[in-house]
Coordinates of N, CA and C in Angstrom, one line a residue:
M1022 N -1.5 -22.4 -36.2 CA -1.7 -23.7 -35.6 C -1.9 -23.5 -34.1
S1023 N -2.9 -24.0 -33.5 CA -3.2 -23.9 -32.0 C -2.3 -24.9 -31.3
T1024 N -2.0 -24.6 -30.0 CA -1.3 -25.5 -29.2 C -2.1 -25.7 -27.9
R1025 N -2.0 -26.9 -27.4 CA -2.8 -27.3 -26.2 C -2.1 -26.7 -25.0
A1026 N -3.0 -26.1 -24.1 CA -2.5 -25.4 -22.9 C -1.8 -26.5 -22.0
Q1027 N -0.9 -26.0 -21.2 CA -0.2 -26.8 -20.2 C -1.2 -27.4 -19.2
Q1028 N -1.1 -28.6 -18.9 CA -2.0 -29.3 -17.9 C -1.1 -29.9 -16.8
Y1029 N -1.7 -29.9 -15.6 CA -1.0 -30.5 -14.5 C -1.9 -31.6 -13.8
A1030 N -1.3 -32.7 -13.4 CA -2.0 -33.6 -12.6 C -1.9 -33.1 -11.1
A1031 N -3.0 -33.1 -10.4 CA -3.0 -32.5 -9.1 C -3.8 -33.5 -8.1
D1032 N -3.3 -33.5 -6.9 CA -4.0 -34.3 -5.8 C -4.7 -33.4 -4.9
V1033 N -6.0 -33.7 -4.6 CA -6.8 -33.0 -3.6 C -6.3 -33.4 -2.2
V1034 N -5.8 -32.5 -1.4 CA -5.3 -32.9 -0.1 C -6.2 -32.4 1.1
A1035 N -7.1 -31.5 0.8 CA -8.0 -31.0 1.8 C -9.3 -30.4 1.3
R1036 N -10.4 -30.5 2.0 CA -11.6 -29.9 1.7 C -12.3 -29.3 2.9
E1037 N -12.8 -28.1 2.8 CA -13.4 -27.4 3.9 C -14.7 -26.7 3.4
Q1038 N -15.8 -26.9 4.1 CA -17.1 -26.3 3.8 C -17.1 -24.9 4.4
V1039 N -16.7 -23.9 3.7 CA -16.5 -22.5 4.3 C -17.9 -21.9 4.6
T1040 N -18.8 -22.0 3.7 CA -20.2 -21.5 3.8 C -21.1 -22.5 3.1
P1041 N -22.4 -22.4 3.2 CA -23.3 -23.3 2.5 C -23.1 -23.3 1.0
H1042 N -22.5 -22.2 0.5 CA -22.3 -22.0 -1.0 C -20.8 -22.0 -1.4
L1043 N -19.9 -22.2 -0.5 CA -18.5 -22.1 -0.8 C -17.7 -23.2 -0.2
V1044 N -17.0 -24.0 -1.1 CA -16.2 -25.1 -0.6 C -14.7 -24.7 -0.9
R1045 N -13.9 -24.9 0.1 CA -12.4 -24.6 -0.1 C -11.7 -25.9 -0.4
L1046 N -11.0 -26.0 -1.5 CA -10.2 -27.2 -1.9 C -8.7 -26.8 -1.9
T1047 N -7.9 -27.6 -1.3 CA -6.5 -27.5 -1.4 C -5.9 -28.6 -2.2
V1048 N -5.2 -28.2 -3.2 CA -4.6 -29.2 -4.2 C -3.1 -29.1 -4.3
E1049 N -2.5 -30.2 -4.4 CA -1.0 -30.2 -4.6 C -0.8 -30.4 -6.0
V1050 N 0.0 -29.5 -6.7 CA 0.2 -29.5 -8.1 C 1.7 -29.4 -8.4
P1051 N 2.3 -30.6 -8.5 CA 3.8 -30.6 -8.7 C 4.1 -29.9 -10.1
G1052 N 5.1 -29.0 -10.0 CA 5.5 -28.3 -11.2 C 4.7 -27.1 -11.6
F1053 N 3.7 -26.7 -10.8 CA 2.9 -25.6 -11.1 C 3.7 -24.3 -11.1
A1054 N 3.5 -23.5 -12.1 CA 4.1 -22.2 -12.2 C 3.1 -21.1 -12.2
S1055 N 3.0 -20.3 -11.2 CA 2.0 -19.3 -11.1 C 2.4 -18.1 -12.0
T1056 N 1.4 -17.4 -12.5 CA 1.6 -16.2 -13.3 C 2.0 -15.0 -12.4
G1057 N 1.7 -15.1 -11.1 CA 2.0 -14.0 -10.2 C 0.9 -12.9 -10.3
I1058 N -0.1 -13.1 -11.1 CA -1.2 -12.1 -11.3 C -2.2 -12.4 -10.3
A1059 N -2.7 -11.3 -9.6 CA -3.5 -11.5 -8.4 C -4.9 -12.1 -8.7
D1060 N -5.4 -12.0 -9.9 CA -6.7 -12.6 -10.2 C -6.6 -13.8 -11.1
E1061 N -5.4 -14.5 -11.0 CA -5.2 -15.6 -11.9 C -6.2 -16.7 -11.7
W1062 N -6.5 -17.4 -12.7 CA -7.5 -18.5 -12.7 C -6.9 -19.7 -13.4
V1063 N -7.5 -20.9 -13.0 CA -7.1 -22.2 -13.7 C -8.4 -22.9 -14.0
G1064 N -8.2 -23.8 -15.0 CA -9.3 -24.7 -15.3 C -9.2 -26.0 -14.4
L1065 N -10.3 -26.5 -14.0 CA -10.3 -27.7 -13.1 C -11.1 -28.7 -13.8
V1066 N -10.5 -29.9 -14.0 CA -11.2 -31.0 -14.6 C -11.3 -32.1 -13.5
V1067 N -12.5 -32.5 -13.1 CA -12.6 -33.4 -12.0 C -12.8 -34.8 -12.6
P1068 N -12.6 -35.8 -11.7 CA -12.6 -37.2 -12.2 C -14.0 -37.6 -12.9
G1069 N -13.9 -38.3 -14.0 CA -15.0 -38.7 -14.7 C -15.6 -37.7 -15.7
Q1070 N -14.9 -36.6 -15.8 CA -15.3 -35.5 -16.7 C -14.1 -35.2 -17.7
F1071 N -14.4 -34.5 -18.8 CA -13.4 -34.0 -19.6 C -13.6 -32.5 -20.0
Q1072 N -14.6 -31.9 -19.3 CA -14.8 -30.5 -19.5 C -14.2 -29.8 -18.3
S1073 N -13.6 -28.6 -18.5 CA -13.1 -27.8 -17.4 C -14.0 -26.7 -17.0
R1074 N -13.9 -26.4 -15.7 CA -14.6 -25.2 -15.2 C -13.5 -24.3 -14.5
Y1075 N -13.6 -23.0 -14.6 CA -12.6 -22.1 -14.2 C -12.8 -21.5 -12.9
Y1076 N -11.7 -21.5 -12.1 CA -11.7 -21.0 -10.7 C -10.5 -20.1 -10.4
T1077 N -10.7 -19.1 -9.6 CA -9.6 -18.2 -9.2 C -8.7 -19.0 -8.2
V1078 N -7.4 -18.8 -8.3 CA -6.5 -19.3 -7.3 C -6.6 -18.4 -6.1
R1079 N -7.2 -18.8 -5.1 CA -7.4 -18.0 -3.9 C -6.0 -17.7 -3.3
S1080 N -5.1 -18.6 -3.2 CA -3.8 -18.4 -2.8 C -2.9 -19.5 -3.3
V1081 N -1.6 -19.3 -3.4 CA -0.7 -20.2 -3.9 C 0.6 -20.1 -3.1
E1082 N 1.1 -21.3 -2.7 CA 2.4 -21.3 -2.0 C 3.2 -22.5 -2.5
G1083 N 4.1 -22.2 -3.4 CA 4.9 -23.3 -4.0 C 4.0 -24.1 -5.0
S1084 N 3.8 -25.4 -4.7 CA 3.0 -26.2 -5.6 C 1.6 -26.5 -5.0
R1085 N 1.3 -25.7 -3.9 CA 0.0 -26.0 -3.2 C -0.9 -24.8 -3.5
L1086 N -2.1 -25.1 -4.1 CA -3.1 -24.1 -4.5 C -4.3 -24.3 -3.6
V1087 N -4.9 -23.1 -3.3 CA -6.2 -23.1 -2.6 C -7.3 -22.5 -3.6
L1088 N -8.3 -23.3 -3.8 CA -9.4 -22.8 -4.7 C -10.7 -22.8 -3.9
D1089 N -11.4 -21.6 -3.8 CA -12.7 -21.5 -3.2 C -13.7 -21.7 -4.3
V1090 N -14.5 -22.8 -4.2 CA -15.4 -23.2 -5.3 C -16.8 -22.9 -4.9
V1091 N -17.5 -22.1 -5.7 CA -18.9 -21.8 -5.5 C -19.7 -23.1 -5.9
V1092 N -20.6 -23.6 -5.0 CA -21.4 -24.8 -5.4 C -22.8 -24.4 -5.5
H1093 N -23.5 -25.1 -6.5 CA -24.9 -24.9 -6.8 C -25.7 -26.1 -6.5
Q1094 N -26.9 -26.2 -7.0 CA -27.7 -27.4 -6.8 C -27.2 -28.5 -7.7
V1095 N -26.8 -28.2 -8.9 CA -26.2 -29.1 -9.9 C -25.1 -28.5 -10.6
G1096 N -24.2 -29.3 -11.2 CA -23.1 -28.8 -12.0 C -22.0 -29.8 -12.0
L1097 N -21.1 -29.6 -13.0 CA -20.0 -30.5 -13.2 C -19.1 -30.7 -12.0
V1098 N -18.8 -29.6 -11.4 CA -17.9 -29.6 -10.2 C -18.7 -29.7 -8.9
T1099 N -19.9 -29.1 -8.9 CA -20.7 -29.1 -7.6 C -20.9 -30.5 -7.1
E1100 N -21.3 -31.4 -8.0 CA -21.7 -32.7 -7.6 C -20.5 -33.4 -7.0
W1101 N -19.3 -33.2 -7.6 CA -18.1 -33.8 -7.1 C -17.6 -33.1 -5.8
A1102 N -17.5 -31.8 -5.8 CA -17.0 -31.1 -4.6 C -17.9 -31.2 -3.4
S1103 N -19.2 -31.5 -3.6 CA -20.1 -31.7 -2.5 C -19.9 -33.0 -1.8
G1104 N -19.1 -33.9 -2.4 CA -18.8 -35.2 -1.7 C -17.5 -35.2 -1.0
D1105 N -16.7 -36.2 -1.1 CA -15.5 -36.3 -0.4 C -14.3 -36.5 -1.5
P1106 N -13.8 -35.3 -2.0 CA -12.8 -35.4 -3.0 C -11.4 -35.6 -2.6
V1107 N -11.2 -35.6 -1.3 CA -9.8 -35.7 -0.7 C -9.2 -37.0 -1.1
G1108 N -8.0 -37.0 -1.7 CA -7.3 -38.2 -2.1 C -7.5 -38.5 -3.6
Q1109 N -8.4 -37.7 -4.2 CA -8.6 -37.9 -5.7 C -7.7 -37.1 -6.5
Q1110 N -7.5 -37.5 -7.7 CA -6.6 -36.7 -8.6 C -7.5 -35.9 -9.6
V1111 N -7.1 -34.7 -9.9 CA -7.8 -33.8 -10.8 C -6.8 -33.3 -11.8
T1112 N -7.3 -32.6 -12.8 CA -6.4 -31.9 -13.8 C -6.5 -30.4 -13.6
I1113 N -5.4 -29.7 -13.5 CA -5.4 -28.3 -13.4 C -4.8 -27.7 -14.7
T1114 N -5.4 -26.8 -15.3 CA -4.9 -26.2 -16.6 C -4.0 -25.0 -16.3
E1115 N -3.2 -24.6 -17.3 CA -2.3 -23.5 -17.2 C -3.0 -22.2 -16.7
P1116 N -2.4 -21.5 -15.7 CA -3.0 -20.3 -15.1 C -3.0 -19.1 -16.1
K1117 N -4.0 -18.3 -15.9 CA -4.1 -17.0 -16.7 C -4.6 -16.0 -15.7
G1118 N -4.3 -14.7 -16.1 CA -4.8 -13.6 -15.2 C -4.9 -12.3 -16.0
S1119 N -5.6 -11.3 -15.5 CA -5.8 -10.1 -16.3 C -5.6 -8.8 -15.4
F1120 N -5.5 -9.0 -14.1 CA -5.4 -7.8 -13.2 C -4.1 -7.0 -13.5
L1121 N -4.3 -5.7 -13.9 CA -3.1 -4.9 -14.3 C -3.4 -3.4 -14.1
P1122 N -3.2 -3.0 -12.9 CA -3.4 -1.5 -12.6 C -2.4 -0.7 -13.4
P1123 N -2.7 0.5 -13.8 CA -1.8 1.3 -14.5 C -0.8 1.9 -13.5
P1124 N 0.4 2.2 -13.9 CA 1.5 2.7 -13.0 C 1.1 3.9 -12.1
D1125 N 0.2 4.7 -12.6 CA -0.2 5.9 -11.8 C -1.5 5.7 -11.0
A1126 N -1.9 4.5 -10.9 CA -3.1 4.2 -10.1 C -2.9 4.6 -8.6
G1127 N -3.9 5.3 -8.1 CA -3.8 5.8 -6.7 C -4.8 5.1 -5.8
W1128 N -5.6 4.2 -6.3 CA -6.6 3.5 -5.5 C -7.1 2.3 -6.3
L1129 N -7.7 1.4 -5.5 CA -8.4 0.2 -6.1 C -9.8 0.1 -5.6
L1130 N -10.7 -0.1 -6.5 CA -12.1 -0.4 -6.2 C -12.5 -1.7 -6.8
L1131 N -12.8 -2.7 -5.9 CA -13.1 -4.0 -6.3 C -14.6 -4.3 -6.0
V1132 N -15.3 -4.8 -7.1 CA -16.8 -5.1 -6.9 C -17.1 -6.4 -7.5
G1133 N -17.9 -7.2 -6.8 CA -18.2 -8.5 -7.3 C -19.2 -9.3 -6.5
D1134 N -19.7 -10.4 -7.0 CA -20.6 -11.3 -6.3 C -19.8 -12.4 -5.6
L1135 N -20.5 -13.4 -5.2 CA -19.9 -14.6 -4.5 C -18.8 -15.2 -5.3
T1136 N -19.0 -15.3 -6.7 CA -17.9 -15.9 -7.5 C -16.6 -15.1 -7.5
A1137 N -16.7 -13.8 -7.2 CA -15.6 -12.9 -7.3 C -14.8 -12.8 -6.0
L1138 N -15.4 -13.4 -4.9 CA -14.8 -13.3 -3.6 C -13.3 -13.7 -3.6
P1139 N -13.0 -14.9 -4.1 CA -11.6 -15.3 -4.0 C -10.6 -14.4 -4.7
A1140 N -11.0 -13.9 -5.9 CA -10.1 -12.9 -6.6 C -10.0 -11.6 -5.8
M1141 N -11.1 -11.1 -5.3 CA -11.0 -9.8 -4.5 C -10.1 -10.0 -3.3
A1142 N -10.3 -11.2 -2.6 CA -9.5 -11.4 -1.4 C -8.0 -11.5 -1.8
R1143 N -7.6 -12.1 -2.8 CA -6.2 -12.2 -3.2 C -5.6 -10.9 -3.6
I1144 N -6.4 -10.1 -4.4 CA -6.0 -8.8 -4.8 C -5.7 -7.9 -3.6
A1145 N -6.7 -8.0 -2.6 CA -6.5 -7.2 -1.4 C -5.2 -7.5 -0.7
V1146 N -4.9 -8.8 -0.6 CA -3.7 -9.3 0.1 C -2.5 -8.8 -0.6
E1147 N -2.4 -8.9 -2.0 CA -1.2 -8.6 -2.7 C -1.1 -7.1 -3.1
H1148 N -2.2 -6.3 -3.0 CA -2.1 -4.9 -3.5 C -2.6 -4.0 -2.4
G1149 N -3.4 -4.5 -1.4 CA -4.0 -3.6 -0.5 C -3.1 -2.8 0.4
S1150 N -1.9 -3.2 0.6 CA -1.0 -2.5 1.4 C -0.4 -1.3 0.7
A1151 N -0.4 -1.4 -0.6 CA 0.3 -0.4 -1.5 C -0.7 0.7 -2.0
L1152 N -2.0 0.3 -2.1 CA -3.0 1.2 -2.6 C -4.3 1.1 -1.7
P1153 N -4.9 2.3 -1.4 CA -6.1 2.3 -0.7 C -7.1 1.4 -1.5
T1154 N -7.8 0.5 -0.8 CA -8.6 -0.5 -1.5 C -10.0 -0.6 -0.8
R1155 N -11.0 -0.5 -1.7 CA -12.4 -0.6 -1.2 C -13.0 -1.8 -1.9
I1156 N -13.8 -2.6 -1.2 CA -14.4 -3.8 -1.7 C -15.9 -3.7 -1.5
V1157 N -16.7 -4.0 -2.6 CA -18.1 -4.1 -2.5 C -18.5 -5.5 -2.9
A1158 N -19.1 -6.3 -2.0 CA -19.4 -7.7 -2.3 C -20.8 -8.0 -2.1
E1159 N -21.4 -8.5 -3.2 CA -22.9 -8.8 -3.2 C -22.9 -10.3 -3.0
V1160 N -23.3 -10.7 -1.7 CA -23.2 -12.1 -1.3 C -24.4 -12.4 -0.4
P1161 N -24.9 -13.7 -0.5 CA -26.0 -14.1 0.4 C -25.5 -14.0 1.8
T1162 N -26.5 -13.6 2.7 CA -26.1 -13.4 4.1 C -25.4 -14.6 4.7
D1163 N -25.8 -15.8 4.4 CA -25.1 -17.0 5.0 C -23.7 -17.3 4.4
S1164 N -23.3 -16.4 3.5 CA -21.9 -16.6 2.9 C -21.0 -15.4 3.1
R1165 N -21.4 -14.6 4.1 CA -20.5 -13.5 4.5 C -19.5 -14.1 5.5
I1166 N -18.2 -13.9 5.2 CA -17.2 -14.6 6.0 C -16.3 -13.6 6.8
D1167 N -16.4 -13.7 8.1 CA -15.6 -12.8 8.9 C -14.1 -13.2 8.7
G1168 N -13.3 -12.1 8.5 CA -11.9 -12.3 8.3 C -11.5 -12.8 6.9
Y1169 N -12.4 -12.9 6.0 CA -12.1 -13.4 4.6 C -11.1 -12.4 3.9
F1170 N -11.3 -11.1 4.2 CA -10.5 -10.1 3.6 C -9.4 -9.6 4.5
T1171 N -8.3 -9.2 4.0 CA -7.2 -8.8 4.8 C -7.5 -7.5 5.6
D1172 N -6.9 -7.3 6.7 CA -7.2 -6.0 7.5 C -6.7 -4.8 6.6
G1173 N -7.3 -3.7 6.8 CA -6.9 -2.5 6.2 C -7.7 -2.1 4.9
V1174 N -8.6 -3.0 4.5 CA -9.4 -2.7 3.3 C -10.8 -2.4 3.8
E1175 N -11.5 -1.5 3.1 CA -12.9 -1.1 3.4 C -13.8 -2.1 2.7
V1176 N -14.6 -2.8 3.4 CA -15.5 -3.8 2.8 C -17.0 -3.4 3.1
T1177 N -17.8 -3.4 2.0 CA -19.2 -3.3 2.1 C -19.9 -4.5 1.6
W1178 N -20.7 -5.2 2.5 CA -21.4 -6.4 2.1 C -22.8 -6.0 1.6
L1179 N -23.2 -6.4 0.5 CA -24.6 -6.1 0.0 C -25.4 -7.4 0.0
P1180 N -26.7 -7.3 0.3 CA -27.6 -8.5 0.3 C -27.9 -8.9 -1.1
T1181 N -28.4 -10.1 -1.3 CA -28.9 -10.5 -2.6 C -29.9 -11.6 -2.5
D1182 N -30.9 -11.6 -3.3 CA -31.9 -12.6 -3.3 C -31.7 -13.6 -4.4
G1183 N -30.6 -13.6 -5.0 CA -30.2 -14.5 -6.1 C -30.1 -13.8 -7.4
D1184 N -30.8 -12.6 -7.5 CA -30.7 -11.8 -8.8 C -29.7 -10.6 -8.5
S1185 N -28.6 -10.6 -9.3 CA -27.6 -9.6 -9.1 C -28.1 -8.2 -9.5
R1186 N -27.7 -7.2 -8.7 CA -28.1 -5.8 -9.1 C -26.8 -5.0 -9.1
L1187 N -25.7 -5.6 -9.4 CA -24.4 -4.9 -9.3 C -24.3 -3.7 -10.3
A1188 N -25.0 -3.8 -11.4 CA -25.0 -2.7 -12.4 C -25.5 -1.4 -11.7
E1189 N -26.7 -1.6 -11.0 CA -27.3 -0.4 -10.3 C -26.3 0.1 -9.3
V1190 N -25.7 -0.8 -8.6 CA -24.8 -0.4 -7.5 C -23.6 0.4 -8.0
V1191 N -23.0 -0.1 -9.1 CA -21.9 0.6 -9.6 C -22.2 2.0 -10.1
E1192 N -23.4 2.1 -10.7 CA -23.8 3.4 -11.2 C -24.0 4.4 -10.1
S1193 N -24.3 4.0 -8.9 CA -24.5 4.9 -7.8 C -23.3 5.1 -6.9
L1194 N -22.2 4.4 -7.2 CA -21.0 4.5 -6.4 C -20.2 5.9 -6.6
D1195 N -19.7 6.4 -5.6 CA -18.8 7.5 -5.7 C -17.3 7.0 -5.9
F1196 N -16.8 7.3 -7.1 CA -15.4 6.8 -7.3 C -14.4 7.8 -6.6
P1197 N -13.3 7.3 -6.2 CA -12.3 8.2 -5.6 C -11.7 9.2 -6.6
E1198 N -11.2 10.2 -6.2 CA -10.6 11.2 -7.1 C -9.3 10.7 -7.7
G1199 N -9.0 11.2 -8.8 CA -7.7 10.9 -9.5 C -7.7 9.5 -10.1
P1200 N -6.6 9.2 -10.8 CA -6.6 7.9 -11.5 C -6.5 6.8 -10.6
G1201 N -7.1 5.7 -10.9 CA -7.1 4.5 -10.1 C -7.4 3.3 -11.0
Y1202 N -7.9 2.2 -10.3 CA -8.2 1.0 -11.1 C -9.4 0.3 -10.5
F1203 N -10.4 0.1 -11.4 CA -11.6 -0.5 -11.0 C -11.6 -2.0 -11.6
W1204 N -11.8 -2.9 -10.7 CA -11.9 -4.4 -11.1 C -13.2 -4.9 -10.6
M1205 N -13.8 -5.7 -11.5 CA -15.1 -6.3 -11.2 C -15.4 -7.6 -11.9
A1206 N -16.1 -8.5 -11.3 CA -16.5 -9.8 -11.9 C -17.8 -10.2 -11.3
G1207 N -18.6 -10.9 -12.1 CA -19.9 -11.4 -11.7 C -20.7 -11.9 -12.9
E1208 N -22.0 -11.8 -12.8 CA -22.9 -12.2 -13.8 C -22.7 -11.5 -15.1
S1209 N -22.7 -12.2 -16.3 CA -22.3 -11.6 -17.5 C -23.1 -10.4 -18.0
A1210 N -24.5 -10.5 -17.9 CA -25.3 -9.4 -18.3 C -25.1 -8.2 -17.5
Q1211 N -24.9 -8.3 -16.2 CA -24.5 -7.2 -15.3 C -23.2 -6.6 -15.7
M1212 N -22.2 -7.4 -16.1 CA -20.9 -6.9 -16.5 C -21.0 -6.1 -17.8
R1213 N -21.8 -6.6 -18.7 CA -22.0 -5.8 -20.0 C -22.5 -4.4 -19.7
A1214 N -23.5 -4.3 -18.9 CA -24.1 -3.0 -18.5 C -23.1 -2.1 -17.9
I1215 N -22.3 -2.7 -17.0 CA -21.3 -1.9 -16.3 C -20.2 -1.4 -17.3
R1216 N -19.8 -2.2 -18.2 CA -18.8 -1.8 -19.2 C -19.3 -0.6 -19.9
K1217 N -20.6 -0.6 -20.4 CA -21.1 0.5 -21.1 C -21.1 1.8 -20.2
H1218 N -21.5 1.6 -18.9 CA -21.5 2.7 -18.0 C -20.1 3.3 -17.8
L1219 N -19.1 2.5 -17.7 CA -17.8 3.0 -17.5 C -17.3 3.7 -18.7
M1220 N -17.6 3.2 -19.9 CA -17.1 3.8 -21.1 C -17.9 5.1 -21.4
R1221 N -19.2 5.1 -21.3 CA -20.1 6.2 -21.8 C -20.3 7.2 -20.8
E1222 N -20.5 6.8 -19.5 CA -20.9 7.8 -18.5 C -19.6 8.2 -17.7
R1223 N -18.9 7.2 -17.2 CA -17.7 7.6 -16.4 C -16.5 8.0 -17.3
K1224 N -16.5 7.5 -18.6 CA -15.5 7.8 -19.5 C -14.1 7.5 -19.0
L1225 N -14.0 6.3 -18.4 CA -12.7 5.8 -17.9 C -11.9 5.3 -19.1
P1226 N -10.6 5.6 -19.1 CA -9.7 4.9 -20.1 C -9.7 3.4 -19.9
S1227 N -9.6 2.7 -20.9 CA -9.7 1.2 -20.8 C -8.6 0.6 -19.9
T1228 N -7.5 1.4 -19.7 CA -6.4 0.9 -18.8 C -6.8 1.0 -17.4
Q1229 N -7.9 1.7 -17.1 CA -8.2 1.9 -15.7 C -9.4 1.0 -15.2
Y1230 N -9.7 0.0 -15.9 CA -10.8 -0.9 -15.4 C -10.6 -2.3 -16.1
D1231 N -11.1 -3.3 -15.4 CA -11.2 -4.7 -15.9 C -12.5 -5.3 -15.4
V1232 N -13.4 -5.6 -16.3 CA -14.7 -6.1 -15.9 C -14.9 -7.4 -16.7
M1233 N -15.2 -8.5 -15.9 CA -15.3 -9.9 -16.4 C -16.6 -10.6 -16.0
G1234 N -17.2 -11.2 -17.0 CA -18.4 -12.0 -16.8 C -17.9 -13.4 -16.4
Y1235 N -18.2 -13.8 -15.1 CA -17.8 -15.1 -14.6 C -18.8 -16.2 -14.9
W1236 N -20.1 -15.8 -15.0 CA -21.2 -16.8 -15.2 C -22.4 -16.1 -15.8
R1237 N -23.3 -16.9 -16.4 CA -24.5 -16.4 -17.0 C -25.7 -16.9 -16.2
S1238 N -26.6 -15.9 -16.1 CA -27.8 -16.2 -15.3 C -28.8 -16.9 -16.2
V1239 N -29.5 -17.9 -15.6 CA -30.6 -18.6 -16.2 C -31.7 -18.7 -15.2
A1240 N -32.9 -18.9 -15.7 CA -34.1 -18.9 -14.8 C -33.9 -20.0 -13.8
Q1241 N -33.4 -21.1 -14.2 CA -33.1 -22.2 -13.2 C -32.1 -23.1 -13.8
R1242 N -31.1 -23.5 -13.0 CA -30.1 -24.4 -13.5 C -30.7 -25.8 -13.8
Q1243 N -30.3 -26.3 -14.9 CA -30.9 -27.6 -15.3 C -29.8 -28.7 -15.3
P1244 N -30.2 -29.8 -14.8 CA -29.2 -30.9 -14.9 C -28.9 -31.3 -16.3
R1245 N -27.7 -31.8 -16.6 CA -27.3 -32.1 -17.9 C -28.2 -33.2 -18.5
A1246 N -28.6 -33.0 -19.8 CA -29.4 -34.1 -20.4 C -28.6 -35.3 -20.7
V1247 N -27.3 -35.1 -21.0 CA -26.4 -36.2 -21.2 C -25.2 -36.1 -20.3
D1248 N -25.0 -37.1 -19.5 CA -23.8 -37.1 -18.5 C -22.6 -37.4 -19.3
P1249 N -21.6 -36.5 -19.3 CA -20.4 -36.7 -20.1 C -19.4 -37.8 -19.4
G1250 N -19.7 -38.1 -18.1 CA -18.8 -38.9 -17.4 C -18.6 -40.3 -18.1
P1251 N -19.7 -41.1 -18.3 CA -19.5 -42.4 -18.9 C -18.9 -42.3 -20.3
I1252 N -19.3 -41.3 -21.1 CA -18.7 -41.1 -22.4 C -17.2 -40.9 -22.4
W1253 N -16.8 -40.1 -21.4 CA -15.3 -39.8 -21.2 C -14.6 -41.1 -20.8
R1254 N -15.1 -41.8 -19.9 CA -14.5 -43.0 -19.4 C -14.4 -44.1 -20.5
A1255 N -15.5 -44.2 -21.3 CA -15.5 -45.2 -22.4 C -14.5 -44.8 -23.5
G1256 N -14.5 -43.5 -23.7 CA -13.6 -43.0 -24.8 C -12.1 -43.2 -24.4
K1257 N -11.8 -42.9 -23.1 CA -10.4 -43.1 -22.7 C -10.0 -44.6 -22.7
A1258 N -11.0 -45.4 -22.3 CA -10.7 -46.9 -22.3 C -10.5 -47.4 -23.7
A1259 N -11.1 -46.8 -24.7 CA -11.0 -47.2 -26.0 C -9.8 -46.5 -26.7
G1260 N -9.1 -45.7 -26.0 CA -7.9 -45.0 -26.6 C -8.2 -43.9 -27.5
K1261 N -9.4 -43.3 -27.3 CA -9.8 -42.2 -28.2 C -9.1 -40.9 -27.8
S1262 N -9.0 -40.0 -28.7 CA -8.4 -38.6 -28.4 C -9.5 -37.8 -27.8
D1263 N -9.1 -36.7 -27.2 CA -10.1 -35.8 -26.7 C -11.1 -35.3 -27.7
E1264 N -10.6 -35.0 -29.0 CA -11.5 -34.5 -30.0 C -12.5 -35.6 -30.4
E1265 N -12.1 -36.9 -30.4 CA -13.0 -38.0 -30.7 C -14.1 -38.1 -29.6
I1266 N -13.6 -37.9 -28.4 CA -14.6 -38.0 -27.3 C -15.6 -36.9 -27.3
W1267 N -15.1 -35.7 -27.6 CA -16.0 -34.6 -27.8 C -17.1 -34.9 -28.9
A1268 N -16.6 -35.5 -30.0 CA -17.6 -35.8 -31.1 C -18.6 -36.8 -30.6
D1269 N -18.2 -37.8 -29.8 CA -19.1 -38.7 -29.2 C -20.2 -38.0 -28.3
Y1270 N -19.7 -37.1 -27.5 CA -20.6 -36.4 -26.6 C -21.6 -35.5 -27.4
D1271 N -21.1 -34.8 -28.4 CA -22.0 -34.0 -29.3 C -23.1 -34.9 -29.9
A1272 N -22.6 -36.1 -30.4 CA -23.6 -37.0 -31.0 C -24.6 -37.5 -30.0
A1273 N -24.2 -37.8 -28.8 CA -25.1 -38.2 -27.8 C -26.1 -37.1 -27.4
Q1274 N -25.7 -35.9 -27.3 CA -26.6 -34.8 -27.1 C -27.6 -34.6 -28.2
E1275 N -27.1 -34.7 -29.4 CA -28.0 -34.5 -30.6 C -29.1 -35.7 -30.6
A1276 N -28.7 -36.9 -30.2 CA -29.6 -38.0 -30.2 C -30.7 -37.8 -29.1
G1277 N -30.3 -37.1 -28.0 CA -31.2 -36.9 -26.9 C -32.2 -35.8 -27.1
R1278 N -32.0 -35.0 -28.1 CA -32.9 -33.8 -28.4 C -34.2 -34.3 -29.0

């Protein structure tokens, strides 16, 4: 029998446009319990929606979380975060994380695109003083942030025209000698290619790497054919369960095809 994940009511207390593609949100989440894992993520459900989108916790201090949100032309969270969300209430889901270097790791190699910046930054803060850390970040020129990473880590910024080439980059990297830990996140197809490379070519033990697909590339992001916002609000007003609202949304999508 499945159980519903813990959810928290949270208040947005600050918003900052860090770059054209990155918005920093500070949320107050009473009762929040961090996993303590450096790449932990939470689901974010914004007002008028009932679907969550997942974001790394850039930093956490007590009940206050900082989320660096990548914004696109369209999207469930983009449209909301691009406005003025301060003072609004959102839902934060139970945090999860996967960063776990083996005890004998002598180095960290972190690779990712814009969506991976928050996790790489937090990992560097929490582990960079104990392990030599190198970061390779594939980020648009206008989203390279001076001082985003803690002092003492080696950072290489790579240009991108929108199409990720991180698989090629990783295949050409010189890995440090001895056992270490390779962490990477970005576009899913690139991550699949990199996993194969690490297993078949590098022959790294599975305990020495963690590679996660954060998003899927499409030719062009499309606006939603059916806006779930009105369906969610109507369902809640009618006292429907989340499962019943999902069914209404699925039916509306089917009718629109």
